[in-house]
PDB file of C-alpha atoms in Angstrom:
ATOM      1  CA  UNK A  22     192.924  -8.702  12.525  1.00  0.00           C
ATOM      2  CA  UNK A  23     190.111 -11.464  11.837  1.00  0.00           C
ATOM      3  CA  UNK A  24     188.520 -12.425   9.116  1.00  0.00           C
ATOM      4  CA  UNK A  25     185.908 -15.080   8.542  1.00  0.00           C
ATOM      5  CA  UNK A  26     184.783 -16.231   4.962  1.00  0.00           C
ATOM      6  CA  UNK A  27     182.076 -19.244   5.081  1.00  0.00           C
ATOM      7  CA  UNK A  28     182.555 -20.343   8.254  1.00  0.00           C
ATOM      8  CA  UNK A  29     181.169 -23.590   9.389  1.00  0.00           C
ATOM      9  CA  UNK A  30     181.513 -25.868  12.542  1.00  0.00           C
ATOM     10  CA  UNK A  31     179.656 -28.959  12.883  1.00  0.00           C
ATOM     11  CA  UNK A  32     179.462 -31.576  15.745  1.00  0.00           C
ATOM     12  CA  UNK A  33     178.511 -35.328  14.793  1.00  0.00           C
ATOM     13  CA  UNK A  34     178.097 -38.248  17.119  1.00  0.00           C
ATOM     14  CA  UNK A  35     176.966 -41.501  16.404  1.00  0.00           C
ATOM     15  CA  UNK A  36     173.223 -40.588  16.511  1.00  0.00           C
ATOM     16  CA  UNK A  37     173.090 -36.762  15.608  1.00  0.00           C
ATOM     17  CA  UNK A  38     174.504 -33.761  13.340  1.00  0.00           C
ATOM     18  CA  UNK A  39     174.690 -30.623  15.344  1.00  0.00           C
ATOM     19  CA  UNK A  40     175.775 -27.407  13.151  1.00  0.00           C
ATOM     20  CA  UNK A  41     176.627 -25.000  15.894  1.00  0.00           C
ATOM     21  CA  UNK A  42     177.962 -22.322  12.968  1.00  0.00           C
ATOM     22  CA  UNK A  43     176.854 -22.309   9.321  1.00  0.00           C
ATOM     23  CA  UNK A  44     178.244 -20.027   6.610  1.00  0.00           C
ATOM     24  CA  UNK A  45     179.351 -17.226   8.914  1.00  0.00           C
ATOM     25  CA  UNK A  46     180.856 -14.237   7.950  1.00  0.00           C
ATOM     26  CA  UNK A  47     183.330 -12.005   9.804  1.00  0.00           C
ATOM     27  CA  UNK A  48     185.638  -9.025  10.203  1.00  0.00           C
ATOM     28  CA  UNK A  49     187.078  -7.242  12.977  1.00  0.00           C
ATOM     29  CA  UNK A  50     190.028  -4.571  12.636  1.00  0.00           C
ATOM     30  CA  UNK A  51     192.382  -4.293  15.119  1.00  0.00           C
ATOM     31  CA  UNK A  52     191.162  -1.773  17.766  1.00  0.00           C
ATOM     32  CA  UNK A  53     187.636  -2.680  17.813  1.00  0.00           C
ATOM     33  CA  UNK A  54     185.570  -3.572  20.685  1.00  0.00           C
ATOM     34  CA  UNK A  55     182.827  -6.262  19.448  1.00  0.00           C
ATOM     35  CA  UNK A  56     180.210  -7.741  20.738  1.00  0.00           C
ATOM     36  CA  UNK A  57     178.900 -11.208  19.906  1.00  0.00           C
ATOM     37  CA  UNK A  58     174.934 -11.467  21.225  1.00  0.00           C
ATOM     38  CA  UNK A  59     172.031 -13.828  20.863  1.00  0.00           C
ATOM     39  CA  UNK A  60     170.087 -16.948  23.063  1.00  0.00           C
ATOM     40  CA  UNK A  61     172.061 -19.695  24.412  1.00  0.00           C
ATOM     41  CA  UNK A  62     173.014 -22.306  21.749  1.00  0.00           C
ATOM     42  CA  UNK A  63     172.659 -19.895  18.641  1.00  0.00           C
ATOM     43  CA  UNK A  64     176.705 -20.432  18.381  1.00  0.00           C
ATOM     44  CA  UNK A  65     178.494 -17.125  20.693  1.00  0.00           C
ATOM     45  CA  UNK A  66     180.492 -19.513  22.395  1.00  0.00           C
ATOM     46  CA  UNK A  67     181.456 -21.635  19.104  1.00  0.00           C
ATOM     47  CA  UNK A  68     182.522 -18.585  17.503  1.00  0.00           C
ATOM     48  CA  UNK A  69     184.815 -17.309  19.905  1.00  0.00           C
ATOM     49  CA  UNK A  70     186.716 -20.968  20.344  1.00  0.00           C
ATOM     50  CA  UNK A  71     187.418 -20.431  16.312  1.00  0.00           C
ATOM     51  CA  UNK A  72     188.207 -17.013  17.187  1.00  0.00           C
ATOM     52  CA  UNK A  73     190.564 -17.967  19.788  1.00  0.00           C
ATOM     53  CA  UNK A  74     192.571 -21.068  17.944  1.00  0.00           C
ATOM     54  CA  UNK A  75     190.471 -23.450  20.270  1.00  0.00           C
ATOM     55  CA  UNK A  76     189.458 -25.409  17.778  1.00  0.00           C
ATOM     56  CA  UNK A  77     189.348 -25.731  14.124  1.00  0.00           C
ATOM     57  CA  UNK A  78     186.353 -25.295  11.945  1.00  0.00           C
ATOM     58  CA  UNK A  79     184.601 -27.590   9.756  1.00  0.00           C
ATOM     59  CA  UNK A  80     184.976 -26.116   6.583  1.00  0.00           C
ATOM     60  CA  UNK A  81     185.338 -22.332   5.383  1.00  0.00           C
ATOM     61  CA  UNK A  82     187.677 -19.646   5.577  1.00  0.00           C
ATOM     62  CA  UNK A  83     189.661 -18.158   8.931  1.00  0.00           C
ATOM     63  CA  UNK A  84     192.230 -15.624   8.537  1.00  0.00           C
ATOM     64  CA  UNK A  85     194.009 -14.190  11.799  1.00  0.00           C
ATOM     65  CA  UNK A  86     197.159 -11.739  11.450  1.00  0.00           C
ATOM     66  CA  UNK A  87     197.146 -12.401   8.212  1.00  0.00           C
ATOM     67  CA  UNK A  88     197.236 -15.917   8.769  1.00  0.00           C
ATOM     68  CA  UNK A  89     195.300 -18.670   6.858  1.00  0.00           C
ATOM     69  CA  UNK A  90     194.386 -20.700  10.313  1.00  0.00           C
ATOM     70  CA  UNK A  91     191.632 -23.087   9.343  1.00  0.00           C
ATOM     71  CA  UNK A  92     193.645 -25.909   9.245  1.00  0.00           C
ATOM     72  CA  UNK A  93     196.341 -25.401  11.899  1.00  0.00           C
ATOM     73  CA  UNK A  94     197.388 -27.900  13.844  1.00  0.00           C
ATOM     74  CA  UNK A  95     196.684 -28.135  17.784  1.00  0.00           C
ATOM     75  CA  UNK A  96     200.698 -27.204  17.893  1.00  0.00           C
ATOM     76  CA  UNK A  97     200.585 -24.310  15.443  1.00  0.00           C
ATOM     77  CA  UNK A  98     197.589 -22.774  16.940  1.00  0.00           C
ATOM     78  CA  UNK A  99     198.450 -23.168  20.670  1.00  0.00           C
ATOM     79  CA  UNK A 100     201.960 -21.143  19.344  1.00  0.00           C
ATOM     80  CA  UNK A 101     199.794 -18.571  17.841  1.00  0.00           C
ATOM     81  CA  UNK A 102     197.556 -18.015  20.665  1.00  0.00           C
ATOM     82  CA  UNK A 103     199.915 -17.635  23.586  1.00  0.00           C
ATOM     83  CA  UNK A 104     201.621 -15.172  21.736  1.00  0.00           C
ATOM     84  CA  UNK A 105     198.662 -12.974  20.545  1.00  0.00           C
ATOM     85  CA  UNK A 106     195.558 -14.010  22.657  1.00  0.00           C
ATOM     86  CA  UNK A 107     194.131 -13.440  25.908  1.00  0.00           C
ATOM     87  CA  UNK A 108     191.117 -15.108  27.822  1.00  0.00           C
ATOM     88  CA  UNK A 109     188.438 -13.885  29.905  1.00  0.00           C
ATOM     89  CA  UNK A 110     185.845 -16.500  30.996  1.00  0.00           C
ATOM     90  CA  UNK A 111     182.750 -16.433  33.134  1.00  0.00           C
ATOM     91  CA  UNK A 112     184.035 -18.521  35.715  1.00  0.00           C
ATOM     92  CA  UNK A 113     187.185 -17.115  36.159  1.00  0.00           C
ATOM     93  CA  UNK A 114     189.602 -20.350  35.550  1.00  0.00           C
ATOM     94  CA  UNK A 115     191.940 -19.110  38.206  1.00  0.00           C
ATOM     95  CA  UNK A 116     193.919 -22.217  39.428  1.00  0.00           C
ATOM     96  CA  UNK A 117     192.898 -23.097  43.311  1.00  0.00           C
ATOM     97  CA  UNK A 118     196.045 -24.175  44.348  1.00  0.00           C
ATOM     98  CA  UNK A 119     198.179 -20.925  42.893  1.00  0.00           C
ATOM     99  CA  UNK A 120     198.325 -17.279  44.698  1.00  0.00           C
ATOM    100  CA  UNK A 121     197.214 -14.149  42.650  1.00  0.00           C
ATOM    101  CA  UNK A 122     200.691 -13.705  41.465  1.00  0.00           C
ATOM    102  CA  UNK A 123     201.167 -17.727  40.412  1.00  0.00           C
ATOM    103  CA  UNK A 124     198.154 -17.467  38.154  1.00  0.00           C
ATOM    104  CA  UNK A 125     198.805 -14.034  36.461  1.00  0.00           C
ATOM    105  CA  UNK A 126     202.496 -15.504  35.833  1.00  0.00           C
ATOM    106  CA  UNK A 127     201.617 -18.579  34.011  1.00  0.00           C
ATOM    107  CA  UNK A 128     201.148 -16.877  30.716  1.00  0.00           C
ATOM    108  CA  UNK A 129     204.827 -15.307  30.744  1.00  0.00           C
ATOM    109  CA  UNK A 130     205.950 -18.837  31.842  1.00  0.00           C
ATOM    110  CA  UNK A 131     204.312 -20.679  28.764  1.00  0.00           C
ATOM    111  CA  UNK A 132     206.041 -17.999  26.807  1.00  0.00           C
ATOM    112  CA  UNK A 133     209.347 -18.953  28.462  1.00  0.00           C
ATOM    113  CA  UNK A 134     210.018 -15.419  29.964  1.00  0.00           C
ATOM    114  CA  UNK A 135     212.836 -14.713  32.510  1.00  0.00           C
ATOM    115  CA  UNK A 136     212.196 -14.719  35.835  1.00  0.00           C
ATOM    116  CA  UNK A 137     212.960 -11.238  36.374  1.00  0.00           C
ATOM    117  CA  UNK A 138     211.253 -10.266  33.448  1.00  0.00           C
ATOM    118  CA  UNK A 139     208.324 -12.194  34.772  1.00  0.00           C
ATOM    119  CA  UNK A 140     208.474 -10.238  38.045  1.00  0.00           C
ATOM    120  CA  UNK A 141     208.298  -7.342  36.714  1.00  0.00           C
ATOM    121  CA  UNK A 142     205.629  -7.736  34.504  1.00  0.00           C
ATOM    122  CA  UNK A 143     203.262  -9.290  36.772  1.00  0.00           C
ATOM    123  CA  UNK A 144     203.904  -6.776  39.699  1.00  0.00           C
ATOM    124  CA  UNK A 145     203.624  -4.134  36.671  1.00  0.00           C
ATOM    125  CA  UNK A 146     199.836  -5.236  36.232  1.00  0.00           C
ATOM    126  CA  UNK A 147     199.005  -6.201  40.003  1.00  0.00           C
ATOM    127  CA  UNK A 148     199.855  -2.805  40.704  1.00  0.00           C
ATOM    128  CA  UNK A 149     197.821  -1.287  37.261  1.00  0.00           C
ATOM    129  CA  UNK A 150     194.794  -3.037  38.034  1.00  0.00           C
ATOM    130  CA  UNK A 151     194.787  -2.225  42.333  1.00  0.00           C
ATOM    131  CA  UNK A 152     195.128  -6.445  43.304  1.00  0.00           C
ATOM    132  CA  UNK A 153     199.225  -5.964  44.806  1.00  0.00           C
ATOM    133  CA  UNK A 154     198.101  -6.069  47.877  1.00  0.00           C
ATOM    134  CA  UNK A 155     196.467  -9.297  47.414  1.00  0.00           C
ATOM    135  CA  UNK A 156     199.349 -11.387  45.534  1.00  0.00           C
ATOM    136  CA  UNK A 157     199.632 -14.121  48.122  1.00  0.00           C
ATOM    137  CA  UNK A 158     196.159 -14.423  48.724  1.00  0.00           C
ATOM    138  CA  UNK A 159     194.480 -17.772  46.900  1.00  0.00           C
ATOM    139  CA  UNK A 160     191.572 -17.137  44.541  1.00  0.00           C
ATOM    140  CA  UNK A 161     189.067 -19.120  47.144  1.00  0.00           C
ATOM    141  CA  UNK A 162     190.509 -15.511  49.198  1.00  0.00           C
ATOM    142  CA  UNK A 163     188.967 -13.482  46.896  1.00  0.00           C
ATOM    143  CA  UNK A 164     185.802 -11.893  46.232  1.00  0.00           C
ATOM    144  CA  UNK A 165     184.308 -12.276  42.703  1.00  0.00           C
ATOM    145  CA  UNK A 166     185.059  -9.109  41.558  1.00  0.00           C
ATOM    146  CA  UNK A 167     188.288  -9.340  42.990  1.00  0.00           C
ATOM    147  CA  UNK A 168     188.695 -12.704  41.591  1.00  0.00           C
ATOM    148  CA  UNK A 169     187.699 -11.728  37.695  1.00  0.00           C
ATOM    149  CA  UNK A 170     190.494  -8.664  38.560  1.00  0.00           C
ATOM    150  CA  UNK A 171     193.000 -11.553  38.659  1.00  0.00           C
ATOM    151  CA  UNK A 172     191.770 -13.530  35.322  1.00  0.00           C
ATOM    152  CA  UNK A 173     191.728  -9.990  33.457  1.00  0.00           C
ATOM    153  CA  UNK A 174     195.532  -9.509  34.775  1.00  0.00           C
ATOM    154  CA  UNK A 175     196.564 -12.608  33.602  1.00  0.00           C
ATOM    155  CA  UNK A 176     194.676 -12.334  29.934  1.00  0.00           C
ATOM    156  CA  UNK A 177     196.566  -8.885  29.625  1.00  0.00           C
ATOM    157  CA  UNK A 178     199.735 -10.130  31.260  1.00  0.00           C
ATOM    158  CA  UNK A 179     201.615 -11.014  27.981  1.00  0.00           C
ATOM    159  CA  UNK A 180     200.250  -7.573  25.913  1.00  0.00           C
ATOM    160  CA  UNK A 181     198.054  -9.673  23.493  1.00  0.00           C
ATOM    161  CA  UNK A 182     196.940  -8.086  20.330  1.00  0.00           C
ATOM    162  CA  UNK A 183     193.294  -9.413  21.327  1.00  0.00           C
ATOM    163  CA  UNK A 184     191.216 -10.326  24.167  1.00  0.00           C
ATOM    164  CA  UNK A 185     188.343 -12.997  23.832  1.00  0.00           C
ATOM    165  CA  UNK A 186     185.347 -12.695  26.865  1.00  0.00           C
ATOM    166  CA  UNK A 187     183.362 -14.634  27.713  1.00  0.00           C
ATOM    167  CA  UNK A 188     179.944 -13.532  29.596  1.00  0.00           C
ATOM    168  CA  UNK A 189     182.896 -11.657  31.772  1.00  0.00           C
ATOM    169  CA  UNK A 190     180.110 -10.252  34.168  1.00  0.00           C
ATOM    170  CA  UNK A 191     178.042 -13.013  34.397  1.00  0.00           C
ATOM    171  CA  UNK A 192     178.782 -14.368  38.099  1.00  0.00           C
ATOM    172  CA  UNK A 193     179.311 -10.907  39.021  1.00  0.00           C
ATOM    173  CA  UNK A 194     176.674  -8.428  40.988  1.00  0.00           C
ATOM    174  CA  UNK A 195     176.270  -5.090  39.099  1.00  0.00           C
ATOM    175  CA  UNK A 196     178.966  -2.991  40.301  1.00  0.00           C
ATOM    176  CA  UNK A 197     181.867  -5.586  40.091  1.00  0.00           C
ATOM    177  CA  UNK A 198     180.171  -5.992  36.561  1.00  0.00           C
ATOM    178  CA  UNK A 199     180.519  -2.454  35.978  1.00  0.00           C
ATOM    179  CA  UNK A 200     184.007  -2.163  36.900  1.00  0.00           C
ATOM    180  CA  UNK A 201     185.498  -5.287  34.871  1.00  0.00           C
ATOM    181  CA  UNK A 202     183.621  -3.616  32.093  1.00  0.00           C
ATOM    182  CA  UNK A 203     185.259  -0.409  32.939  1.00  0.00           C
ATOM    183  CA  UNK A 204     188.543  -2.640  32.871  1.00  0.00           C
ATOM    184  CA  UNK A 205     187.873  -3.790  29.233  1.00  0.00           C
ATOM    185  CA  UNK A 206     186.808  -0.260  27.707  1.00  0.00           C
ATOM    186  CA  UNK A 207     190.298   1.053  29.367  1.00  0.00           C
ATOM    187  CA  UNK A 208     192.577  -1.951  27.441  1.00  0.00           C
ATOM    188  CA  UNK A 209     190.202  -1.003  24.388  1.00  0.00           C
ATOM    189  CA  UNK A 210     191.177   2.641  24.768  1.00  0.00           C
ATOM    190  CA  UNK A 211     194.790   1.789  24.983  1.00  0.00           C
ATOM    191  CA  UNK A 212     194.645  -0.305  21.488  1.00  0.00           C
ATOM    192  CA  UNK A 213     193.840  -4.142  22.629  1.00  0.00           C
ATOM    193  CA  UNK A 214     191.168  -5.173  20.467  1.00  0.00           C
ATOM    194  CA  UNK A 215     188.657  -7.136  22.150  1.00  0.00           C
ATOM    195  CA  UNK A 216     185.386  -9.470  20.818  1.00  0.00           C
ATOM    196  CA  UNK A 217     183.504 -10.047  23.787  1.00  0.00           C
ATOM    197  CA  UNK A 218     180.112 -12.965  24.120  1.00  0.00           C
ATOM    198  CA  UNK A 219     177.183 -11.216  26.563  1.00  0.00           C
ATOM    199  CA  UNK A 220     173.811 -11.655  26.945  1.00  0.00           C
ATOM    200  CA  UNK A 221     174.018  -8.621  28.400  1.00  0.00           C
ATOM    201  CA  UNK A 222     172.529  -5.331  26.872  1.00  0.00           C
ATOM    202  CA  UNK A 223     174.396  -3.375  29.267  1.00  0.00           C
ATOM    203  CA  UNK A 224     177.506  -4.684  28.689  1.00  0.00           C
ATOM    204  CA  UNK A 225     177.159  -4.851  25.080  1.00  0.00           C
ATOM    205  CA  UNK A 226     176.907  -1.029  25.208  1.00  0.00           C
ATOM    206  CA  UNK A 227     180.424  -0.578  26.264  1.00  0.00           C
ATOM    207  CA  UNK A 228     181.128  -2.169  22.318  1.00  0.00           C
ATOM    208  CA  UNK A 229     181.575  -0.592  19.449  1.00  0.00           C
ATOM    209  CA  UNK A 230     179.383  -2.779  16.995  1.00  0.00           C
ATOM    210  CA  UNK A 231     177.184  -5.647  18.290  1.00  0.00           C
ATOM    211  CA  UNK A 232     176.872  -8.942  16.627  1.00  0.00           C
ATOM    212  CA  UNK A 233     173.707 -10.891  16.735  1.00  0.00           C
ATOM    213  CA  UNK A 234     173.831 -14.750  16.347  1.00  0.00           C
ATOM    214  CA  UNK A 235     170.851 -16.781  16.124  1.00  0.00           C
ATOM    215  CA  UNK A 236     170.633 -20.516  14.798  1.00  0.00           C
ATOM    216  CA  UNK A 237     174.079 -20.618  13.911  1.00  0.00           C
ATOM    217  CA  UNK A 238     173.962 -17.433  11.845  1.00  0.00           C
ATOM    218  CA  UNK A 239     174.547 -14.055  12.147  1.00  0.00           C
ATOM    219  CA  UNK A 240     171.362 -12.121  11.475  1.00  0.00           C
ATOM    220  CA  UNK A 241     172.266  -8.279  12.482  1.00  0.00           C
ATOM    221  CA  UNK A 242     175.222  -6.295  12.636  1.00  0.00           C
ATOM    222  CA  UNK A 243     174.660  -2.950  14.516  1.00  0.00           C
ATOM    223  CA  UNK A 244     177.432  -0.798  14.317  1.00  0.00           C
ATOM    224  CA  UNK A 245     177.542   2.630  17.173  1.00  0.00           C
ATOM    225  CA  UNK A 246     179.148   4.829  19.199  1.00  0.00           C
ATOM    226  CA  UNK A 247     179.982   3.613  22.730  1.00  0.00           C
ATOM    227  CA  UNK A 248     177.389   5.162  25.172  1.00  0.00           C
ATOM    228  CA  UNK A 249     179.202   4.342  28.926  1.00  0.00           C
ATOM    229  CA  UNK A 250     181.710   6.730  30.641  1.00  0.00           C
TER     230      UNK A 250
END
């Protein structure tokens, strides 16, 4: 599903060369759960926005469904990403002034679904991941957990073939943690493939294979068999 040759991402401003990425290399089938590990600023989050058709590298190689990427523009990847690509982030990036089922809709609506199509769908996942009864509520409504429930509906909403994450857990207490995690293994189990950024140990357990990134580079690959119920 990805694959990385030589990848390289550097930021320049007027006084200084930052090279967030430099000469990494990648694969990840479709079906695997990966995590991406190291200390803050080694790259995690750098490598997921290439990963995701954020942004564009510098130079190298990127290769998604079989598609030479690298140098797609802001249109073509944007295309690629609604369609395929799903997004789990830290601080949720619900939308204030939409309810539960307003913000798990939007994908569908980018996509230029029917409305009764839409409907469906999105009551089809409220009800899948136990949030129905909350579909009018706001996200300021919500809990945390309740409110990372919401952003994990709308990331699965449209079926991608992938899921990016991003420290999914991290403004969560343990047992909301636990059960988003839970949520992730589940969409894993049932064939989305999903490359998730933690500095968690925990979390990365639920993976298959664990990536570590330091400096920009990936120094260790371990590769084992998922350990959580």
């Amino acid at each position: 599903m990805i694959s990385a040759r030589n990848l390289k991402k550097v930021y320049t401003t007027d006084e200084v060369e930052t090279t967030a990425l430099n000469n990494v290399n990648i694969d990840i089938a479709a079906g695997e759960f990966v995590a991406i590990m190291g200390p803050s600023g080694c790259g995690k989050s750098t490598l997921l926005n290439l990963m995701g058709l954020l942004d564009n590298p510098s130079s190298g190689e990127y290769r998604f469904l079989d598609q030479e990427v690298s140098k797609h523009s802001e249109r073509q990847r944007a295309n690629l990403r609604k369609a395929n690509i799903g997004f789990v982030f830290q601080s949720f990036n619900l939308i204030d002034e939409l309810t539960v089922f307003e913000n798990v809709e939007l994908p569908l609506i980018y996509l230029g679904k029917p409305t009764p199509e839409r409907t469906k769908r999105v009551t089809e996942v409220l009800e899948n991941m136990g949030i129905m009864h909350r579909r009018n509520h706001f996200p300021q409504q919500l809990s945390g957990g309740q409110q990372q429930r919401v952003a994990v509906a709308r990331a699965i909403v449209a079926d991608p073939k992938l899921i990016l994450a991003d420290e999914p857990t991290g403004n969560l207490d343990s047992a909301h943690g636990t059960e988003v995690m839970k949520l992730l293994t589940q969409l894993n189990e049932s064939g989305t493939t999903i490359a998730m950024v933690t500095h968690s140990a925990h979390d990365a357990d639920y993976a298959h294979r664990v990536i570590h990134l330091f400096d920009g580079h990936i120094v260790t690959e371990n590769i084992k068999t998922r350990s959580r119920a």
